[in-house]
Amino acid sequence: MSEWIIEVRDLNKYFGKHHVLKDINLRIRFGEVVAIIGASGSGKSTFLRCLNGLEPIQGGEIIVDGVAVNGKNTNLHKLRQSIGMIFQNFNLFPHMTVMENIVLAPQKVKKIPRKEAEAIALNLLSKVGLEDKAYSYPSQLSGGQKQRVAIARSLAMNPKVMMFDEPTSALDPETVNDVLDVMKELAREGMTMIVVTHEMGFAREVSNRVIYLDDGKIVEEGAPEEIFYRPKNPRTKAFLSKVINV
Amino acid sequence: MNFDISALYKAVPSLFWGATVTLRVTILSIVIGLVIGIVAGLARVWPNAFLRAISSAYIELVRGTPLLVQIFLVYFGLPALGLNLDPFVAGVIAMGINSGAYVGEIVRGGIESIAQGQMEAALSLGMTWWQAMYHVILPQAFVRILPPLGNEFIALLKDSSLVSTIAIAELTRTGQIIITRTFKSFEIWSGVALFYFVMTYAISRVVKYSEGRLRYSE
Ligand SMILES: Nc1ncnc2c1ncn2[C@@H]1O[C@H](COP(=O)(O)OP(=O)(O)O)[C@@H](O)[C@H]1O
Ligand SMILES: [Mg+2]
């Protein structure tokens, strides 16, 4: 097994004529926590969506866990089971209880028996602090609770890497920390994580590496203290001075 | 004004019989229309472009031509191809194919009204497109499809009066026949209208009731 869970080589992505990701090269180790920062519209979401094959790419190669995401014979459904994805607006299934949300994919995709899937779900719910919400509907939860359910739902598939796309930007300030705490705990347990975030404090504290994306290009990357305190690129400096008030 | 209530009263058994034929035509057309429409609606959003094109051509063609012409085409046109259909069968087939196009659009609209993020979340969990459709999208779409579907059923019931033109003795045709005998136009057409109204009202109540049963808060 290679030491890299994700390898991206010369990735290019267009929406029509619009060049959205430009010659991206990136490798991520098992167990690494990588934060991706950058202005809105710089291509962060698109990049994550390319990694799990939700977006087709026009150039380059993406290898996840040894499998070419865009390979002709790649079983994307199988590959996606090992890539958890958390969205800014949760995307919980509103017609299902929290429990049903969590057990659906393990049952239908992995064919795990209902009882077993429910036991796993309860376990994960207590991990995210929501065991008492198992039989609530998403509409009965706060934003922070929804996002923690979404994380539990993803974890139920036992992924090898978790991707988060601005997981706290749609939340009321008072519930942000509950979600960040769950994510910190995950990182402590050694989960490989890619986190698109505007929570610079979180990026600084938890990530091993920060990537600054600007207009579809990786302009700068490095350890958080490098990027945050000694950014080399003027564009990084300009961006950080806007988002951090130090 | 003279409204001969007794003429209407005498016509009730015949009109009632006509109404049962109308109901039979409508229900069979609804069933055919639902089957075709669900397939056509799913095909419109299917990842395969060829299926999308076929379904879209069917829907456009049917919606772009009058139902009456479609009924004539099936009843008077198909015999040219050696296919002689009984009027009832021809009427039901024409109406079913017609309704399928409208149901197809309703199904497509319902599916597309569900946020794209739902499909993406399901796919990201490793589900296939079909699993995502079946477990995540369709159950939500169904709740939104129901009201327009109810309207389509009601429209279909009313449009079924057009099959009177190919000699199916449904409600409208029954009314016409009684009038040629009795000349009581006003009374009989009032009765016919009342029968239609009772049936459409019943459908709308059933649809409302099931909507209430199905609603979940989003
Ligand atoms: N489905 C799409 N079709 C066309 N353009 C898109 C689509 N999704 C994103 N874009 C464009 O791609 C660029 C990058 O978007 P995105 O990845 O969402 O940026 P970020 O997540 O960093 O805010 C933006 O200019 C956006 O308008
Ligand atoms: Mg984004």
XYZ file of C-alpha atoms and ligand atoms in Angstrom:
492
model
C 0.000 0.000 0.000
C 1.292 3.414 -0.920
C 1.649 6.057 1.780
C -0.616 8.391 -0.199
C -4.373 8.195 0.126
C -4.815 10.900 -2.498
C -2.599 11.792 -5.431
C -3.578 14.540 -7.825
C -1.460 15.144 -10.922
C -1.861 18.084 -13.285
C -5.577 18.317 -12.619
C -7.421 20.668 -14.952
C -11.115 21.339 -14.734
C -13.277 23.489 -16.963
C -16.928 24.491 -16.824
C -17.408 25.088 -20.533
C -14.720 27.642 -21.356
C -14.285 28.665 -17.744
C -10.981 27.257 -16.477
C -11.741 26.512 -12.842
C -8.863 24.314 -11.644
C -5.424 24.850 -13.134
C -2.623 22.296 -13.039
C -3.297 21.152 -9.516
C -0.695 18.811 -8.046
C -1.192 17.483 -4.560
C -0.504 14.384 -2.517
C -2.078 13.604 0.810
C -0.802 11.011 3.266
C -2.901 8.626 5.288
C -3.731 10.330 8.564
C -2.999 13.825 7.337
C -5.362 16.725 7.986
C -5.245 19.212 5.147
C -7.024 22.536 5.263
C -7.915 24.267 2.020
C -8.437 27.991 2.208
C -9.162 30.564 -0.454
C -11.600 33.215 -1.548
C -15.096 32.344 -2.637
C -15.086 31.210 -6.255
C -11.453 30.066 -6.161
C -12.461 26.454 -6.887
C -12.370 24.810 -3.450
C -15.736 23.052 -3.698
C -15.099 22.018 -7.276
C -11.792 20.506 -6.213
C -13.423 18.356 -3.528
C -16.154 17.327 -5.953
C -13.514 16.205 -8.448
C -11.865 14.065 -5.779
C -14.936 11.859 -5.367
C -15.943 11.948 -9.003
C -19.003 14.169 -8.662
C -17.407 16.382 -11.322
C -15.711 15.046 -14.446
C -12.241 16.444 -15.112
C -10.717 17.575 -18.391
C -7.073 16.899 -17.717
C -4.711 15.130 -15.363
C -5.254 12.291 -12.975
C -6.709 11.728 -9.529
C -5.823 8.600 -7.576
C -7.712 7.869 -4.386
C -6.650 4.891 -2.329
C -4.812 3.506 -5.356
C -7.786 3.820 -7.714
C -7.987 6.273 -10.627
C -11.177 8.252 -9.990
C -11.688 8.932 -13.683
C -10.519 5.536 -14.924
C -12.726 3.889 -17.534
C -13.318 0.791 -15.462
C -13.405 2.441 -12.077
C -16.366 1.510 -9.914
C -17.110 4.986 -8.569
C -19.819 3.718 -6.241
C -17.363 1.431 -4.581
C -14.675 4.080 -4.415
C -17.030 6.673 -2.918
C -17.736 4.348 -0.008
C -14.257 5.120 1.245
C -14.569 8.888 0.731
C -16.879 10.647 3.165
C -18.241 13.995 2.029
C -19.719 16.685 4.244
C -21.565 19.571 2.632
C -22.046 23.129 3.728
C -25.820 22.682 3.826
C -25.789 19.154 5.304
C -27.976 17.487 2.670
C -29.673 15.259 5.207
C -32.602 13.335 3.772
C -35.619 15.248 5.132
C -38.100 12.396 4.745
C -36.121 10.098 7.033
C -35.344 10.110 10.723
C -31.792 10.639 11.866
C -31.486 6.883 12.345
C -32.813 6.146 8.853
C -30.450 8.715 7.383
C -27.515 6.923 8.953
C -28.442 3.298 8.275
C -29.621 3.788 4.675
C -26.273 3.515 2.899
C -24.766 0.819 5.162
C -27.902 -1.267 4.588
C -28.419 -0.688 0.879
C -24.835 -0.321 -0.253
C -22.877 -2.506 2.141
C -25.743 -4.919 2.833
C -25.197 -4.680 6.569
C -28.188 -6.162 8.429
C -30.553 -3.603 9.941
C -29.839 -4.482 13.581
C -26.126 -4.225 13.100
C -26.409 -0.979 11.143
C -28.548 0.518 13.911
C -26.021 -0.461 16.546
C -23.286 1.230 14.525
C -25.503 4.284 14.087
C -26.226 4.599 17.812
C -22.546 4.327 18.518
C -21.736 7.110 16.063
C -24.591 9.249 17.361
C -23.211 9.070 20.868
C -19.813 9.942 19.485
C -21.228 13.162 17.987
C -23.321 13.736 21.122
C -26.755 13.156 19.609
C -27.890 9.715 20.743
C -31.132 11.261 22.000
C -31.959 12.512 18.491
C -31.978 9.127 16.771
C -35.687 9.257 16.053
C -35.990 12.957 15.298
C -36.419 14.291 11.803
C -33.796 16.652 10.376
C -36.293 19.530 10.475
C -36.354 19.215 14.262
C -32.605 19.770 14.605
C -30.444 22.888 14.761
C -27.849 23.467 12.056
C -25.024 22.237 14.239
C -26.966 19.093 15.102
C -27.732 18.471 11.436
C -24.093 18.740 10.519
C -23.118 16.317 13.278
C -25.716 13.871 11.989
C -24.261 14.291 8.504
C -20.846 13.448 9.908
C -22.220 10.367 11.659
C -23.963 9.334 8.459
C -20.709 9.582 6.550
C -18.726 7.755 9.213
C -21.213 4.882 9.140
C -19.715 3.866 5.797
C -16.346 3.595 7.516
C -14.532 5.868 5.060
C -10.764 6.128 4.741
C -10.852 9.853 4.158
C -13.353 12.541 5.078
C -13.843 15.671 3.010
C -15.564 18.705 4.497
C -16.794 21.571 2.334
C -17.178 24.595 4.603
C -18.938 22.473 7.207
C -19.617 25.357 9.555
C -20.373 28.276 7.238
C -24.117 27.731 7.290
C -24.292 27.476 11.080
C -25.355 29.827 13.824
C -22.192 30.934 15.655
C -23.221 29.191 18.880
C -23.355 25.762 17.227
C -20.112 26.030 15.253
C -17.968 24.737 18.064
C -19.987 21.557 18.565
C -19.187 20.633 14.978
C -15.553 21.679 15.184
C -15.147 19.637 18.367
C -16.403 16.533 16.582
C -13.975 17.199 13.745
C -11.075 17.712 16.136
C -11.875 14.434 17.803
C -11.876 12.720 14.409
C -8.496 14.221 13.603
C -7.132 13.025 16.952
C -8.273 9.516 16.127
C -6.163 9.634 13.002
C -8.798 10.155 10.332
C -7.466 11.523 7.072
C -9.287 14.785 6.493
C -9.514 17.446 3.829
C -11.278 20.484 5.153
C -12.320 23.502 3.133
C -12.829 26.102 5.801
C -12.918 29.739 6.738
C -12.309 28.801 10.372
C -8.692 29.865 10.447
C -8.387 29.022 14.134
C -9.456 25.486 13.434
C -7.099 25.206 10.444
C -4.228 26.469 12.558
C -4.940 24.171 15.467
C -5.857 20.933 13.744
C -4.335 20.756 10.283
C -0.908 19.445 9.352
C -0.880 21.387 6.148
C -2.680 24.385 4.720
C -3.288 24.915 1.038
C -4.140 28.295 -0.330
C -6.156 28.152 -3.516
C -6.382 31.276 -5.621
C -8.266 31.440 -8.908
C -7.991 27.695 -9.417
C -4.313 27.438 -8.627
C -2.459 26.257 -5.547
C -0.552 29.424 -4.838
C 1.006 28.365 -1.572
C 1.049 25.391 0.737
C 2.813 24.506 3.920
C 2.539 23.943 7.627
C -0.127 26.130 9.242
C 2.380 28.261 11.130
C 4.227 28.907 7.846
C 1.137 29.918 5.944
C -0.500 31.905 8.693
C 2.531 33.669 10.159
C 5.051 33.772 7.313
C 3.136 33.617 4.037
C 5.496 34.030 1.089
C 3.064 34.833 -1.645
C 1.620 38.364 -1.662
C -1.780 37.003 -2.664
C -1.807 34.717 0.374
C -0.865 37.663 2.558
C -3.637 39.774 1.101
C -6.193 37.006 1.584
C -5.140 36.282 5.162
C -5.145 39.915 6.155
C -8.778 39.992 5.056
C -9.922 36.893 6.938
C -7.826 36.962 10.098
C -7.859 39.810 12.478
C -4.545 39.371 14.286
C -87.737 29.484 -16.914
C -88.948 26.004 -17.285
C -86.655 23.307 -16.080
C -88.235 19.883 -16.467
C -86.823 18.176 -13.419
C -88.727 14.987 -14.148
C -86.954 14.631 -17.527
C -83.652 14.827 -15.704
C -84.875 12.473 -13.030
C -85.813 9.891 -15.651
C -82.417 10.221 -17.304
C -80.474 9.563 -14.096
C -80.129 5.773 -14.448
C -78.772 6.119 -18.006
C -76.478 8.971 -17.047
C -75.280 6.958 -14.085
C -74.428 4.100 -16.410
C -72.644 6.533 -18.736
C -70.700 7.868 -15.778
C -69.478 4.373 -14.898
C -68.154 4.044 -18.463
C -66.451 7.442 -18.118
C -64.904 6.237 -14.874
C -63.705 3.008 -16.466
C -62.155 4.839 -19.412
C -60.530 7.341 -17.071
C -59.192 4.838 -14.561
C -57.698 2.617 -17.245
C -56.162 5.659 -18.945
C -54.756 6.834 -15.615
C -53.123 3.454 -15.058
C -51.599 3.404 -18.542
C -50.657 7.067 -18.225
C -48.984 6.494 -14.860
C -46.912 3.592 -16.116
C -45.817 5.435 -19.268
C -45.426 8.716 -17.411
C -43.217 7.360 -14.645
C -40.966 5.706 -17.204
C -40.943 8.839 -19.401
C -40.314 11.127 -16.428
C -37.424 9.011 -15.160
C -36.016 8.777 -18.676
C -36.053 12.592 -18.872
C -33.614 12.780 -15.948
C -31.694 9.571 -16.675
C -27.932 9.975 -17.084
C -28.243 8.440 -20.591
C -28.684 11.177 -23.233
C -30.307 8.859 -25.797
C -33.122 7.902 -23.410
C -33.581 11.542 -22.512
C -33.963 12.450 -26.173
C -36.516 9.725 -26.895
C -38.594 10.615 -23.887
C -38.456 14.291 -24.646
C -39.549 13.675 -28.268
C -42.527 11.622 -27.071
C -43.570 14.264 -24.575
C -43.246 17.122 -27.070
C -45.150 15.293 -29.804
C -48.031 14.310 -27.575
C -48.331 17.680 -25.891
C -48.086 19.467 -29.212
C -51.103 17.756 -30.790
C -54.780 17.738 -29.767
C -56.113 14.769 -27.850
C -59.037 14.541 -30.259
C -56.642 14.087 -33.180
C -54.738 11.451 -31.207
C -57.971 9.573 -30.538
C -58.861 9.671 -34.257
C -55.341 8.611 -35.167
C -55.565 5.514 -32.995
C -59.151 4.617 -33.881
C -59.349 5.561 -37.583
C -55.644 5.598 -38.424
C -54.341 2.324 -37.049
C -56.690 0.157 -39.166
C -54.612 1.363 -42.147
C -51.759 -0.563 -40.538
C -54.027 -3.571 -40.178
C -54.789 -2.879 -36.541
C -58.523 -2.712 -35.901
C -59.314 -1.704 -32.371
C -62.569 -1.761 -30.524
C -63.591 1.882 -29.764
C -63.222 1.403 -26.028
C -59.718 -0.029 -26.398
C -58.711 2.648 -28.911
C -60.044 5.392 -26.638
C -58.234 4.082 -23.580
C -54.967 3.629 -25.470
C -55.082 7.113 -26.963
C -55.923 8.714 -23.630
C -53.305 6.655 -21.793
C -50.580 7.635 -24.236
C -51.709 11.236 -24.019
C -51.769 11.285 -20.253
C -48.369 9.583 -20.101
C -46.771 12.674 -21.608
C -48.310 14.996 -19.044
C -47.550 12.646 -16.165
C -43.997 12.387 -17.530
C -43.581 16.140 -17.268
C -45.054 16.132 -13.783
C -42.696 13.354 -12.664
C -39.712 15.128 -14.210
C -40.717 18.394 -12.556
C -41.107 16.675 -9.195
C -37.706 15.019 -9.431
C -36.013 18.222 -10.546
C -37.625 20.150 -7.719
C -35.608 18.096 -5.242
C -32.346 19.870 -4.487
C -29.363 18.564 -6.430
C -27.557 18.189 -3.104
C -29.791 15.248 -2.169
C -28.588 13.225 -5.127
C -24.990 14.250 -4.477
C -25.172 13.289 -0.821
C -26.599 9.889 -1.740
C -23.981 9.286 -4.431
C -21.246 10.401 -2.039
C -22.355 7.670 0.345
C -21.670 5.133 -2.393
C -25.211 4.616 -3.610
C -25.841 3.996 -7.281
C -27.858 6.520 -9.270
C -30.832 4.186 -9.109
C -30.552 3.569 -5.354
C -30.363 7.320 -4.790
C -33.386 7.860 -7.016
C -35.418 5.138 -5.349
C -34.607 5.741 -1.693
C -33.887 9.462 -1.591
C -35.282 11.417 -4.536
C -38.545 9.696 -5.471
C -40.049 9.537 -1.960
C -39.529 13.308 -1.667
C -40.613 14.009 -5.235
C -43.781 11.963 -4.734
C -45.109 14.386 -2.143
C -44.695 17.253 -4.606
C -45.973 15.274 -7.582
C -49.253 14.380 -5.944
C -51.096 17.711 -6.291
C -50.310 18.214 -10.010
C -51.019 14.527 -10.556
C -54.457 15.023 -9.019
C -55.054 17.888 -11.443
C -53.987 15.672 -14.325
C -56.449 12.952 -13.256
C -59.234 15.519 -13.121
C -58.293 16.933 -16.542
C -58.212 13.408 -17.919
C -61.657 12.632 -16.560
C -63.061 15.735 -18.218
C -61.161 15.117 -21.483
C -62.594 11.612 -21.605
C -65.747 13.267 -23.011
C -63.790 13.391 -26.290
C -64.039 9.629 -26.721
C -67.779 10.186 -27.213
C -66.730 11.012 -30.786
C -65.744 7.409 -31.467
C -69.057 6.070 -30.238
C -68.133 5.062 -26.724
C -71.297 5.442 -24.674
C -69.714 7.300 -21.803
C -71.363 10.148 -19.934
C -71.286 12.847 -22.628
C -72.384 10.481 -25.386
C -75.170 9.145 -23.176
C -76.359 12.706 -22.640
C -76.366 13.378 -26.384
C -78.357 10.209 -27.052
C -80.972 11.039 -24.432
C -81.353 14.545 -25.858
C -81.939 13.282 -29.389
C -84.878 11.379 -27.903
C -86.237 13.899 -25.391
C -85.013 17.311 -26.684
C -84.422 18.318 -23.068
C -81.008 19.881 -23.701
C -80.783 22.139 -20.684
C -81.955 19.524 -18.210
C -79.773 16.713 -19.533
C -76.596 18.784 -19.961
C -77.098 20.076 -16.424
C -77.326 16.493 -15.258
C -74.233 15.533 -17.247
C -72.309 18.463 -15.766
C -73.401 17.485 -12.271
C -72.201 13.918 -12.754
C -68.811 15.151 -13.984
C -68.545 17.512 -11.071
C -69.313 14.818 -8.493
C -66.557 12.638 -9.973
C -63.908 15.369 -10.231
C -64.736 16.561 -6.744
C -64.319 13.039 -5.410
C -60.895 12.761 -7.058
C -59.778 16.079 -5.639
C -60.875 15.022 -2.127
C -58.978 11.741 -2.382
C -55.852 13.572 -3.556
C -56.131 16.170 -0.768
C -56.538 13.423 1.780
C -53.473 11.512 0.630
C -51.447 14.719 0.520
C -52.292 15.293 4.145
C -51.277 11.767 5.029
C -47.950 12.047 3.234
C -46.745 15.444 4.254
C -43.590 15.668 6.298
C -42.011 18.933 7.260
C -38.989 19.848 5.179
N -21.795 23.626 -11.941
C -21.094 24.713 -12.343
N -21.233 25.197 -13.581
C -20.523 26.273 -14.000
N -19.658 26.936 -13.247
C -19.474 26.504 -11.984
C -20.180 25.377 -11.468
N -19.799 25.171 -10.191
C -18.888 26.139 -9.931
N -18.675 26.944 -10.991
C -17.741 28.073 -11.071
O -16.464 27.575 -10.761
C -15.746 28.491 -9.949
C -15.320 27.796 -8.673
O -16.471 27.531 -7.887
P -16.397 26.781 -6.500
O -15.598 25.550 -6.674
O -17.764 26.643 -6.002
O -15.572 27.841 -5.629
P -15.443 27.917 -4.049
O -15.969 26.652 -3.452
O -13.987 28.125 -3.811
O -16.222 29.113 -3.639
C -16.666 29.667 -9.736
O -16.311 30.682 -10.653
C -18.032 29.128 -10.033
O -18.839 30.151 -10.550
Mg -17.534 26.381 -2.096
